Coordinates of C-alpha atoms and ligand atoms in Angstrom, one line a residue:
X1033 CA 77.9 99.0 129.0
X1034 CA 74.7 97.0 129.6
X1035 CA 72.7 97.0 126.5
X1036 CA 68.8 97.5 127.0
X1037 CA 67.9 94.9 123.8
X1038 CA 67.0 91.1 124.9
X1039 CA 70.2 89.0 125.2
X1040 CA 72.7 91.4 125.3
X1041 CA 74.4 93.1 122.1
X1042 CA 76.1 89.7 121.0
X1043 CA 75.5 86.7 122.9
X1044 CA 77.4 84.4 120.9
X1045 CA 80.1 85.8 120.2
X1046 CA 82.0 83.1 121.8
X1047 CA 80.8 81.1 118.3
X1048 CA 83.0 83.5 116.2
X1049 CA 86.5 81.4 116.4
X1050 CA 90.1 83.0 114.3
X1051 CA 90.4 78.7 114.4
X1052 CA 87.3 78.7 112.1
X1053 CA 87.9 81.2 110.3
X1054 CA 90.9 80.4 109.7
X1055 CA 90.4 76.7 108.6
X1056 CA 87.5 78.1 106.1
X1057 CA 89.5 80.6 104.6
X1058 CA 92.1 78.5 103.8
X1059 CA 89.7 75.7 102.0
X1060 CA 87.5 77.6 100.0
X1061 CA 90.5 80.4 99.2
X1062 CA 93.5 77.9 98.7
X1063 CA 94.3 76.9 95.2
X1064 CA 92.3 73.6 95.1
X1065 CA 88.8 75.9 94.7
X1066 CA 90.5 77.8 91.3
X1067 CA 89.4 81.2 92.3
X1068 CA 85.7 79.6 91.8
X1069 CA 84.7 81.7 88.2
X1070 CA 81.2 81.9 88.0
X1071 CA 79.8 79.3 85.7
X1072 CA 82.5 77.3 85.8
X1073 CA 83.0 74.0 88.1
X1074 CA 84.9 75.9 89.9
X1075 CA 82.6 78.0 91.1
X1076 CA 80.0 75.3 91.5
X1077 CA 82.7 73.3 93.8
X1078 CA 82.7 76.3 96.1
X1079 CA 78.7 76.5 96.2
X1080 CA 78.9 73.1 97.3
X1081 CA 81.6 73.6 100.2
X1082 CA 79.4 76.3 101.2
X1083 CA 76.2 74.3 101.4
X1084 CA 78.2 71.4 102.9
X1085 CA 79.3 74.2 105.9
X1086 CA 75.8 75.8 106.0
X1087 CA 74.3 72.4 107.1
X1088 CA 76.9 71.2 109.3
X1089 CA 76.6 75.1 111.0
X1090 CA 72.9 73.7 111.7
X1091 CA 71.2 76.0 108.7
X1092 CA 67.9 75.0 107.6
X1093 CA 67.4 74.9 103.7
X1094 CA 66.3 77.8 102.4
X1095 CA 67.0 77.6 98.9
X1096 CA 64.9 76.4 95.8
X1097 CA 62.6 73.4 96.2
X1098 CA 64.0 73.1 100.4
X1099 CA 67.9 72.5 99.2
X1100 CA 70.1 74.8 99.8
X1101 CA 70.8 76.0 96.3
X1102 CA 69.2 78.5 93.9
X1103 CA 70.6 77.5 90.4
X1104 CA 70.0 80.1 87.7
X1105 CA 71.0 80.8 83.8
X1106 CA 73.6 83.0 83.3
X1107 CA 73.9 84.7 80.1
X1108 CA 76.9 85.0 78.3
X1109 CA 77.9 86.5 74.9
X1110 CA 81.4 86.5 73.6
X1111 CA 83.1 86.5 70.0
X1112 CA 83.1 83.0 69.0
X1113 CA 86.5 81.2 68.5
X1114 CA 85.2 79.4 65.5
X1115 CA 85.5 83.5 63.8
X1116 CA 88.0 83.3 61.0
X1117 CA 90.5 86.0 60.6
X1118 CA 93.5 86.9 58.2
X1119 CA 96.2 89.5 57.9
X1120 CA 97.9 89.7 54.7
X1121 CA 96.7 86.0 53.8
X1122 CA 98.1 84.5 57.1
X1123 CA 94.8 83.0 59.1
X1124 CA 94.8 83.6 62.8
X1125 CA 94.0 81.6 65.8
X1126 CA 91.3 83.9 67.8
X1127 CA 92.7 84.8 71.1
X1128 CA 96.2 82.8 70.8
X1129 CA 97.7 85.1 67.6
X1130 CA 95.3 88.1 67.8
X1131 CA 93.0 90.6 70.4
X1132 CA 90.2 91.1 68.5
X1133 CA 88.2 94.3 69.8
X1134 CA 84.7 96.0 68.5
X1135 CA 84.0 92.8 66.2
X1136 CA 80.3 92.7 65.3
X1137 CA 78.6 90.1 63.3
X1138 CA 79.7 89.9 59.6
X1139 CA 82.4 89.9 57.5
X1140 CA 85.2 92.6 56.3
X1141 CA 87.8 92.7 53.4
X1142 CA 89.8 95.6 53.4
X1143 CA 92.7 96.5 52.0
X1144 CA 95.7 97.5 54.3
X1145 CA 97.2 100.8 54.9
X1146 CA 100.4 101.1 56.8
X1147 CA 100.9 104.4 58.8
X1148 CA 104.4 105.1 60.6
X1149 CA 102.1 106.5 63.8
X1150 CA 99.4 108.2 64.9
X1151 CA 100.7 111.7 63.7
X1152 CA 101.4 109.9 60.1
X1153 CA 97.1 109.4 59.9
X1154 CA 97.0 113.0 58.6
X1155 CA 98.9 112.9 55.6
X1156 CA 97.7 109.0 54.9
X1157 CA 94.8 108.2 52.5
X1158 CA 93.1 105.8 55.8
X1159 CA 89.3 106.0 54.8
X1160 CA 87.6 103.2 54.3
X1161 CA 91.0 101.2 54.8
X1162 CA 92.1 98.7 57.3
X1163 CA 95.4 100.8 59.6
X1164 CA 98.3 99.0 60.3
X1165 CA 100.8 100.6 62.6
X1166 CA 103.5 99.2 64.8
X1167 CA 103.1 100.0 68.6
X1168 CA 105.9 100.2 71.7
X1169 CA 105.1 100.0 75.3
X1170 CA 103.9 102.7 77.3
X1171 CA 105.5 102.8 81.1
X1172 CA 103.3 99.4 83.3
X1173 CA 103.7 98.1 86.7
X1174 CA 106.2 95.1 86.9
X1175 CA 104.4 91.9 86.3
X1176 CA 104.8 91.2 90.1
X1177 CA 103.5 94.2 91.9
X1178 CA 100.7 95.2 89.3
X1179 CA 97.7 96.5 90.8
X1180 CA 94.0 96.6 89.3
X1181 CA 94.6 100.9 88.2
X1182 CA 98.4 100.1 86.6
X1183 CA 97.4 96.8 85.1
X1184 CA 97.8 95.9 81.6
X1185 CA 93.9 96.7 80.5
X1186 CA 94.7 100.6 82.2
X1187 CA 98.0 100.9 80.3
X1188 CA 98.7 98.7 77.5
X1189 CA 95.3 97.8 76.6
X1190 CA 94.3 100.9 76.7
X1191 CA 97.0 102.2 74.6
X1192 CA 95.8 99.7 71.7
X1193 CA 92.2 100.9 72.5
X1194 CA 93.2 104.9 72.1
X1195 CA 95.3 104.2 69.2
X1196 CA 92.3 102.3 67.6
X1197 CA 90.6 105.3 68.0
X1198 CA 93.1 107.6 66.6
X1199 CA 92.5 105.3 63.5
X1200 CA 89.1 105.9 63.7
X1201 CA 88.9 109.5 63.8
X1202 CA 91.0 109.9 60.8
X1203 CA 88.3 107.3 58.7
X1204 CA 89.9 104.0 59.4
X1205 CA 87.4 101.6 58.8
X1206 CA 89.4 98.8 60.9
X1207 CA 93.0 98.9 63.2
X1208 CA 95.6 96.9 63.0
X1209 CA 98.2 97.3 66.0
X1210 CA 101.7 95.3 66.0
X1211 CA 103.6 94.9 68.8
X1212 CA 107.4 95.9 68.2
X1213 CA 109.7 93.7 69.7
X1214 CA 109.0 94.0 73.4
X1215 CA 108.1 90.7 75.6
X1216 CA 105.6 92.5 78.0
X1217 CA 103.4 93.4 75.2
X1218 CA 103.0 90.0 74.1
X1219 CA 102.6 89.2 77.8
X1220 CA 100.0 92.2 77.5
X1221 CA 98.4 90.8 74.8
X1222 CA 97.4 87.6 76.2
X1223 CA 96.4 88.9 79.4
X1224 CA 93.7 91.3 77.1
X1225 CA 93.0 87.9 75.1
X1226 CA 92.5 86.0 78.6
X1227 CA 89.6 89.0 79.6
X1228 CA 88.6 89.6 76.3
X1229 CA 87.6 86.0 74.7
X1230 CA 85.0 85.8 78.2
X1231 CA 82.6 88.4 76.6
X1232 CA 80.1 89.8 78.4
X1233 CA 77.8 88.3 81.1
X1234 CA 74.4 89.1 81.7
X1235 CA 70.6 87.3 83.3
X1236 CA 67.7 87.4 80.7
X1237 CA 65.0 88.0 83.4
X1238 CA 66.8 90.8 85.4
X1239 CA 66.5 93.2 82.6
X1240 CA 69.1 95.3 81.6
X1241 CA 71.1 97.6 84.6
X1242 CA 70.2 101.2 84.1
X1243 CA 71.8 104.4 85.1
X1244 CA 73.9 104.5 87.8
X1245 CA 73.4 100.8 88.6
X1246 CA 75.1 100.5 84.7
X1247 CA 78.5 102.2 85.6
X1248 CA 79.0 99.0 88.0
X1249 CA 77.9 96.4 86.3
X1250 CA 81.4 94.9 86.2
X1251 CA 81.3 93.7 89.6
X1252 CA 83.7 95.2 92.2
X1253 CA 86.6 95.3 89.8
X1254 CA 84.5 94.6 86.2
X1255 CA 86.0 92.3 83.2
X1256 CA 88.4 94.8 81.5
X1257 CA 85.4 94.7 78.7
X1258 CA 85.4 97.5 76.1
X1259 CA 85.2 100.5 78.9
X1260 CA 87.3 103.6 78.3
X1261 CA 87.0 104.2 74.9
X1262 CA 86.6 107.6 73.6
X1263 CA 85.6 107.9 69.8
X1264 CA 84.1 105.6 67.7
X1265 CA 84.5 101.9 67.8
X1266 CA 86.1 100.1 64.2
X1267 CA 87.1 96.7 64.7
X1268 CA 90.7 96.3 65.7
X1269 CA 93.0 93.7 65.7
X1270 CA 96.2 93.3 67.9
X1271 CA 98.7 91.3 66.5
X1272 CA 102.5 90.1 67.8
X1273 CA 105.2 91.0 66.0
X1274 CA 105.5 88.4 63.9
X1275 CA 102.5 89.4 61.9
X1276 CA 104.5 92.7 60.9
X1277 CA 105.5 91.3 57.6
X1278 CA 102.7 89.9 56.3
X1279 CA 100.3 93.3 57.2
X1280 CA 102.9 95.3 55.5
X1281 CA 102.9 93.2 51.8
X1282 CA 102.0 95.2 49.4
X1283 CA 98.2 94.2 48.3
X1284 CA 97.4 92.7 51.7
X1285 CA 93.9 92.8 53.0
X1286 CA 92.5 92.1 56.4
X1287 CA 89.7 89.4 56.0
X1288 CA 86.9 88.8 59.1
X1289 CA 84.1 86.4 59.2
X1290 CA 83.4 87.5 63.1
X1291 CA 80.1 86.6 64.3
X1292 CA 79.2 86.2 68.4
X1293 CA 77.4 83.2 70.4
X1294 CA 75.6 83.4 73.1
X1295 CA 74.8 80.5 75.3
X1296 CA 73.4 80.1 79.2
X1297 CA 75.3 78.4 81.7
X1298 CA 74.5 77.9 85.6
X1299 CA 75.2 79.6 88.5
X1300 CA 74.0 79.4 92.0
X1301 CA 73.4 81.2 95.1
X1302 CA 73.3 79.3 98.6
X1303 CA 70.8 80.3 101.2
X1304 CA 70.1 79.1 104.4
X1305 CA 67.9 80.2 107.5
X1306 CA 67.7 80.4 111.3
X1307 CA 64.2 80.6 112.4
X1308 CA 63.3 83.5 115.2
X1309 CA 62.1 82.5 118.5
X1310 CA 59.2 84.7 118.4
X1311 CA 56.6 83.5 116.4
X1312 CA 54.6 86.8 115.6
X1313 CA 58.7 88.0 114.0
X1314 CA 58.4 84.9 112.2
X1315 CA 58.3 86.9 108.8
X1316 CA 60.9 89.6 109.3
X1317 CA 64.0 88.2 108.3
X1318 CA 67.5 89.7 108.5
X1319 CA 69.4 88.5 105.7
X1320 CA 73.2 88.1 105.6
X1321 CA 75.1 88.2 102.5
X1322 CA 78.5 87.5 100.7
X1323 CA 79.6 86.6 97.5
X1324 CA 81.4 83.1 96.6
X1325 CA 83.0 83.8 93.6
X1326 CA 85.7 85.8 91.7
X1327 CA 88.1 85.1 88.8
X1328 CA 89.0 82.2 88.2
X1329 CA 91.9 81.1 87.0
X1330 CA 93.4 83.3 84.3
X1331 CA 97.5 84.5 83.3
X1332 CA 100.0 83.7 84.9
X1333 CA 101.8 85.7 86.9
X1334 CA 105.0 84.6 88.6
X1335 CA 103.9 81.3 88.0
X1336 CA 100.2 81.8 90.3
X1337 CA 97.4 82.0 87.9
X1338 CA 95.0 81.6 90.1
X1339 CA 93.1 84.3 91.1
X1340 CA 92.3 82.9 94.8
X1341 CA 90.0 86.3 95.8
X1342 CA 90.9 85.2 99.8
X1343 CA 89.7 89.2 100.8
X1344 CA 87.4 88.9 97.6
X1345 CA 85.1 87.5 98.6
X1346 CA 86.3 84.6 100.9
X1347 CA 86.5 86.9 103.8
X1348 CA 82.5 87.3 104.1
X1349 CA 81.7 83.9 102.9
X1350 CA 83.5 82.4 105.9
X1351 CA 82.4 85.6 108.2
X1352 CA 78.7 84.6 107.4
X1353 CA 79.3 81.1 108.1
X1354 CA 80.6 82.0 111.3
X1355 CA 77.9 84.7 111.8
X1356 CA 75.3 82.0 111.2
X1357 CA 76.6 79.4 113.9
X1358 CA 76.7 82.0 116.0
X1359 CA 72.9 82.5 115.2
X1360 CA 72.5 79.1 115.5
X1361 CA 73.7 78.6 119.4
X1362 CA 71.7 81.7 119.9
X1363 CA 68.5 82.2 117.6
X1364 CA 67.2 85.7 117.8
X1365 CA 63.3 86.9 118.4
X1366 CA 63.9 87.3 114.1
X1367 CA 64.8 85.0 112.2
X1368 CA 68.1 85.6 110.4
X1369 CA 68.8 84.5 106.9
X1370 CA 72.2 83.7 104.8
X1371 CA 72.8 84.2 101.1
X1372 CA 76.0 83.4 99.4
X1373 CA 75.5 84.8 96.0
X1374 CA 77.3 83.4 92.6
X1375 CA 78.8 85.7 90.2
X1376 CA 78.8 89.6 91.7
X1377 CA 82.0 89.5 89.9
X1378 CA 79.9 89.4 86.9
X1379 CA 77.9 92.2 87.3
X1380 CA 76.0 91.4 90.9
X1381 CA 74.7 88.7 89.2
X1382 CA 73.5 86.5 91.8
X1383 CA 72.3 89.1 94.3
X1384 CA 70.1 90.6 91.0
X1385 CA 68.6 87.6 90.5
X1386 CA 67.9 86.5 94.0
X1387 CA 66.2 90.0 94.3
X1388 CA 64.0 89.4 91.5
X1389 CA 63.4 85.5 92.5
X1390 CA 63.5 85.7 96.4
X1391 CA 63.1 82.4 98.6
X1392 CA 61.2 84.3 101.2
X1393 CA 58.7 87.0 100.4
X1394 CA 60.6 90.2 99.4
X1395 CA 58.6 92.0 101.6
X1396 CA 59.4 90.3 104.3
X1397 CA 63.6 91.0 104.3
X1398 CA 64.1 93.7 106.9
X1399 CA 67.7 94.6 106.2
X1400 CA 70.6 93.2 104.5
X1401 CA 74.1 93.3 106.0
X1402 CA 76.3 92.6 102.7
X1403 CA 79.5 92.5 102.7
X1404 CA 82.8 92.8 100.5
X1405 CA 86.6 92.5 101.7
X1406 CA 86.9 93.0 104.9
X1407 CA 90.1 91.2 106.1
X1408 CA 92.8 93.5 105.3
X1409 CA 94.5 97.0 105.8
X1410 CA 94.8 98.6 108.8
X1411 CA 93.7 96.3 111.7
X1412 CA 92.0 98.7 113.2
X1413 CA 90.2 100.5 110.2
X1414 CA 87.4 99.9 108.6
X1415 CA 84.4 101.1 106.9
X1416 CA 80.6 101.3 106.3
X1417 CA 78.9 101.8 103.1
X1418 CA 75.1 103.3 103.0
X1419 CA 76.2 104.9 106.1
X1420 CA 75.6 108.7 104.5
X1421 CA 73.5 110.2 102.1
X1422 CA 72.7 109.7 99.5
X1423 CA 73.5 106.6 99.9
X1424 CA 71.9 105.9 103.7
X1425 CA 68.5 104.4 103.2
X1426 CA 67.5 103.4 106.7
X1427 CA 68.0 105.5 109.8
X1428 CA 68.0 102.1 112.0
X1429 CA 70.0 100.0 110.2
X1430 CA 73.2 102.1 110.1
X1431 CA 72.3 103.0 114.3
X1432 CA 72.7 99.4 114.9
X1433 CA 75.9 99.3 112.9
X1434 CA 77.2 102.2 114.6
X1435 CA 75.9 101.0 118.0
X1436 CA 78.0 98.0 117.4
X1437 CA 81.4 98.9 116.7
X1438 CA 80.8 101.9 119.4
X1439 CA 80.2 99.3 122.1
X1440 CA 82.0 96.1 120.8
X1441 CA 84.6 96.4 118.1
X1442 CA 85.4 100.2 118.0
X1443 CA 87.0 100.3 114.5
X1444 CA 87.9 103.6 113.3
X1445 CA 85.5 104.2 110.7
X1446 CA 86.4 105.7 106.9
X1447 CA 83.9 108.1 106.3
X1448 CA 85.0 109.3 102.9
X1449 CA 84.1 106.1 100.8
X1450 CA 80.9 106.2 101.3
X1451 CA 80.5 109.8 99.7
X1452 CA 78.8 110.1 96.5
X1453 CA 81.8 111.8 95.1
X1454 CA 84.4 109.5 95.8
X1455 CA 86.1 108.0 92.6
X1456 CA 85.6 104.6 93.6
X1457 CA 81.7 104.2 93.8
X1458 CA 82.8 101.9 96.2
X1459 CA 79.1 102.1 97.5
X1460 CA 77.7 100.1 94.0
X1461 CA 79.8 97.6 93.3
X1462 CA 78.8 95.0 95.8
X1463 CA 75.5 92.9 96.0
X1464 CA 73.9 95.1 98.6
X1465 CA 73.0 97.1 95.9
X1466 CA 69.8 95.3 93.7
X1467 CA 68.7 94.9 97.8
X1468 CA 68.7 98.8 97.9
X1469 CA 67.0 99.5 94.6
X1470 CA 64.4 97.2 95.7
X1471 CA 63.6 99.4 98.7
X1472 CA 65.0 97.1 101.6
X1473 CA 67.2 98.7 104.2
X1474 CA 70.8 97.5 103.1
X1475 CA 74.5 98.1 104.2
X1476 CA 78.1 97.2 103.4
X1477 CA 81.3 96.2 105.5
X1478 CA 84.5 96.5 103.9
X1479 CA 88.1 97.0 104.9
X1480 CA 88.6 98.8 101.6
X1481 CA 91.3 98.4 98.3
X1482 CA 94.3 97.4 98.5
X1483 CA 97.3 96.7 96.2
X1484 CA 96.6 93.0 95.5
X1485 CA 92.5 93.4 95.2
X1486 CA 91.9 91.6 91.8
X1487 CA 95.5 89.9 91.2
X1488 CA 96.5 86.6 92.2
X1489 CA 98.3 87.9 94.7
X1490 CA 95.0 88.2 97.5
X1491 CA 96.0 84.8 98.8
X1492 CA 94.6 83.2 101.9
X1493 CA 98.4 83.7 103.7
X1494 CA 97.9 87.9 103.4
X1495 CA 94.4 88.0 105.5
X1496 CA 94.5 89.0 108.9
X1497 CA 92.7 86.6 110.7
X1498 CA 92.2 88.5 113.8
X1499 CA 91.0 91.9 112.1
X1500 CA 88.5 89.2 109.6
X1501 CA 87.1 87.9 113.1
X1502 CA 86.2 91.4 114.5
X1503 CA 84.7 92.1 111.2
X1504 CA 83.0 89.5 111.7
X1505 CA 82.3 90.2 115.6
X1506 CA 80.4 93.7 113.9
X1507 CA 78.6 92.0 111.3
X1508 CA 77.2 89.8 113.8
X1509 CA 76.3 91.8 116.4
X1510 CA 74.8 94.9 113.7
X1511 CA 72.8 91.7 113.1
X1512 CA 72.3 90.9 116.8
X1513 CA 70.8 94.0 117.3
X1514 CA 68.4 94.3 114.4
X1515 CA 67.0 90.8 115.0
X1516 CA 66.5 91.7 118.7
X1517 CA 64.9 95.5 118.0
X1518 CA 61.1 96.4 119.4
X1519 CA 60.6 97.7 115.4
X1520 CA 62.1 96.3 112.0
X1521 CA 64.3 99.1 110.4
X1522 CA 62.8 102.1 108.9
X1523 CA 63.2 102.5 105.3
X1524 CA 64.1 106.7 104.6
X1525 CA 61.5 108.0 102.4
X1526 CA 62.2 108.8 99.1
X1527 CA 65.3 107.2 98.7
X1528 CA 66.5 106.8 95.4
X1529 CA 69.8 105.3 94.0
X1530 CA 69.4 107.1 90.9
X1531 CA 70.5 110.8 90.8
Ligands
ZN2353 ZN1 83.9 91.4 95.9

């Protein structure tokens, strides 16, 4: 179909290669990166791969201070590991011998109460009292096929958690939960200590997510924090089994001396520009964005504990790489614009700060094309988020999208993500999202969940290369089009994340 826009819908699509893609994916998702954790070495290892690719595609700097890196403080606040803790006299090793959960700053010595179970908290004199009670396993995914929804934080962990507040209801002033004598609980138990001790993460200047925008502040996926509980929050302690004795002495106390830190570590977004051809478009940038990083490295599980996030988020990172040499052989009337963010995982970390600190005007970005997973499931299905309302804030944008995939990649197009009731919220938990709250026309490509999104098993060897590169075909040429277009994208009037 001959396309009326300067250029053609996609002239260089030839520049989109499965042998780049390939080769990229494989480096920045294989094992050597460490599932690049924001804030870690890891992740910084990864924003420098990136930059490294960005200027051999033939990117200009668009960064801080004309590099290709913005560097900013992330926040963090955990329980520290220097806390002291004891269970009928025994001390405790945060983390390796004990979950600690609820902890605030200060200190506890309470004498224990041990209760047979939760329908023993009745007849039990509990109030004011620490509550010991011995817990079994509730029915979890095998180690090896466990997906994010059967996962030890949604059925052991939150076991603990429910139980804790069983003990609360009933005036418990503190849990105490020992594992009987199964192995997955322990295994359970440090996979909870392994999410757990990283506390929460957060950017000073940002200010504090709101509403809505607060229900997905995990990042696609969020830390396993403290979510889910119902009831008041005591301060719990999970213990292995071997601690059973020594809670049940008669006369034993639990003593805490918990108090949290709080220090500021870097992250970094990359960004990188290819300037328009038309001079008076000079300042209307299209800006394409990914996220670099995901989970690090973290339990083991059948031996992999790395957490190589090859879908999550490798699959964009190397799309927009690809979508920016294509840019590059072929610069549009607009100038088109590439962010790789650090730390959605977080909480959309990077995009939030980028958002708030832009390198070009904030005014001046026309749309963003984010997106998040999109080389797996069906190779011929995929979807577009901000594509209905509510969540649709620019008529344009999603045209071009649409116009795209009608004429060049003809994916079969899930419309029921995208719908404000859909359990997911699939729509906020990427970094599009501090783009649409600021007003700026913004979209999402994904290829959706699947059973090894956030495990160690979404490896580099389970992408398929061929759907990644038409996803990255659309991204581009959604792009193509809006960089080409007599008029930058509307913006819908009166569109509002917040209902
Ligand atoms: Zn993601």
């Amino acid at each position: 179909m001959p396309s009326p826009l300067r250029g053609g819908i996609a002239p260089a699509l030839d520049a989109i290669t499965e042998a780049d893609l390939r080769r990229d994916m494989f480096a920045m998702g294989g094992d050597a990166m460490r599932g690049r954790e924001a804030g870690t070495l890891d992740e910084m290892r990864a924003t420098g791969w990136i930059a490294e690719r960005a200027r051999e595609a033939g990117l200009q700097p668009a960064g801080d201070d004309g590099t290709f890196f913005q560097w900013w403080p992330m926040r963090r606040s955990r329980l520290s590991e220097n806390s002291q803790l004891s269970v009928g006299g025994r001390s405790l090793r945060m983390w390796k011998d004990a979950v600690v959960l609820n902890a605030q700053n200060g200190t506890l010595d309470l004498p224990i109460v041990f209760v047979s179970d939760t329908a023993a908290l009745r007849s039990a004199d509990v109030r004011g009292k620490a509550v010991a009670m011995v817990v079994a396993p509730v029915p979890t995914q095998p180690l090896d096929q466990f997906t994010i929804r059967g996962n030890f934080q949604a059925t052991l962990s939150a076991m603990i958690r429910q139980r804790a507040s069983a003990i609360a209801q009933a005036g418990g002033a503190a849990a105490i939960l020992i594992n009987d004598g199964s192995p997955i609980l322990n295994t359970a138990l440090d996979a909870t200590a392994a999410l757990t001790s990283r506390g929460q993460y957060g950017i000073d200047s940002a200010g504090a997510p709101t509403g809505t925008f607060a229900r997905a502040a995990g990042g696609a996926g969020g830390a396993g924090g403290g979510r889910g509980n119902a009831g008041p929050a005591i301060p719990t302690v999970w213990l292995r089994t071997g601690m059973l004795d020594a809670a049940r002495a008669s006369n034993a106390r639990l003593t805490a001396l918990t108090f949290n830190e709080t220090f500021y570590y870097p992250s970094g977004n990359v960004i990188g520009v290819v300037r328009g051809t038309d001079p008076k478009l000079a300042n209307e940038y299209v800006l394409f964005s990914a996220h670099q990083d995901h989970d690090g490295t973290r339990y083991s599980v059948n031996g992999d504990s790395i957490w190589n996030g090859a879908d999550d988020n490798v699959s964009v990172s190397v799309a927009v790489l690809a979508a920016a040499r294509a840019f590059v052989k072929h610069p549009a009337p607009r100038p088109a614009i590439f962010i790789w963010q650090g730390a959605e995982e977080r909480g959309l970390l990077g995009s939030r700060w980028f958002v708030g600190h832009p390198t070009v005007p904030q005014s001046q970005i026309i749309a963003v094309l984010n997106g998040d997973m999109i080389g797996r499931n069906n190779p011929d299905s995929a979807a577009l988020l901000g594509a209905q309302p509510p969540h649709k804030n620019s008529n344009a944008l999603v045209d071009a999208a649409l116009r795209a995939n009608a004429e060049l990649t003809h994916f079969k197009l899930d419309t029921i993500w995208d719908r404000p009731t859909h359990p997911e919220g699939w729509y906020f938990r990427s970094d599009h999202l501090p783009y649409a709250r600021a007003g700026i026309p913004a979209i999402m490509f994904s290829t959706l969940l699947h059973p090894d999104y956030h495990t160690p098993r979404d490896e580099p060897s389970r992408i398929d290369i061929a759907k990644l590169a038409k996803m990255t075909q659309w991204m581009y040429a959604t792009g193509w089009i809006v960089a080409t277009a007599p008029q930058r994208p509307d913006v819908i009037p009166g569109f509002k994340l917040e209902r």
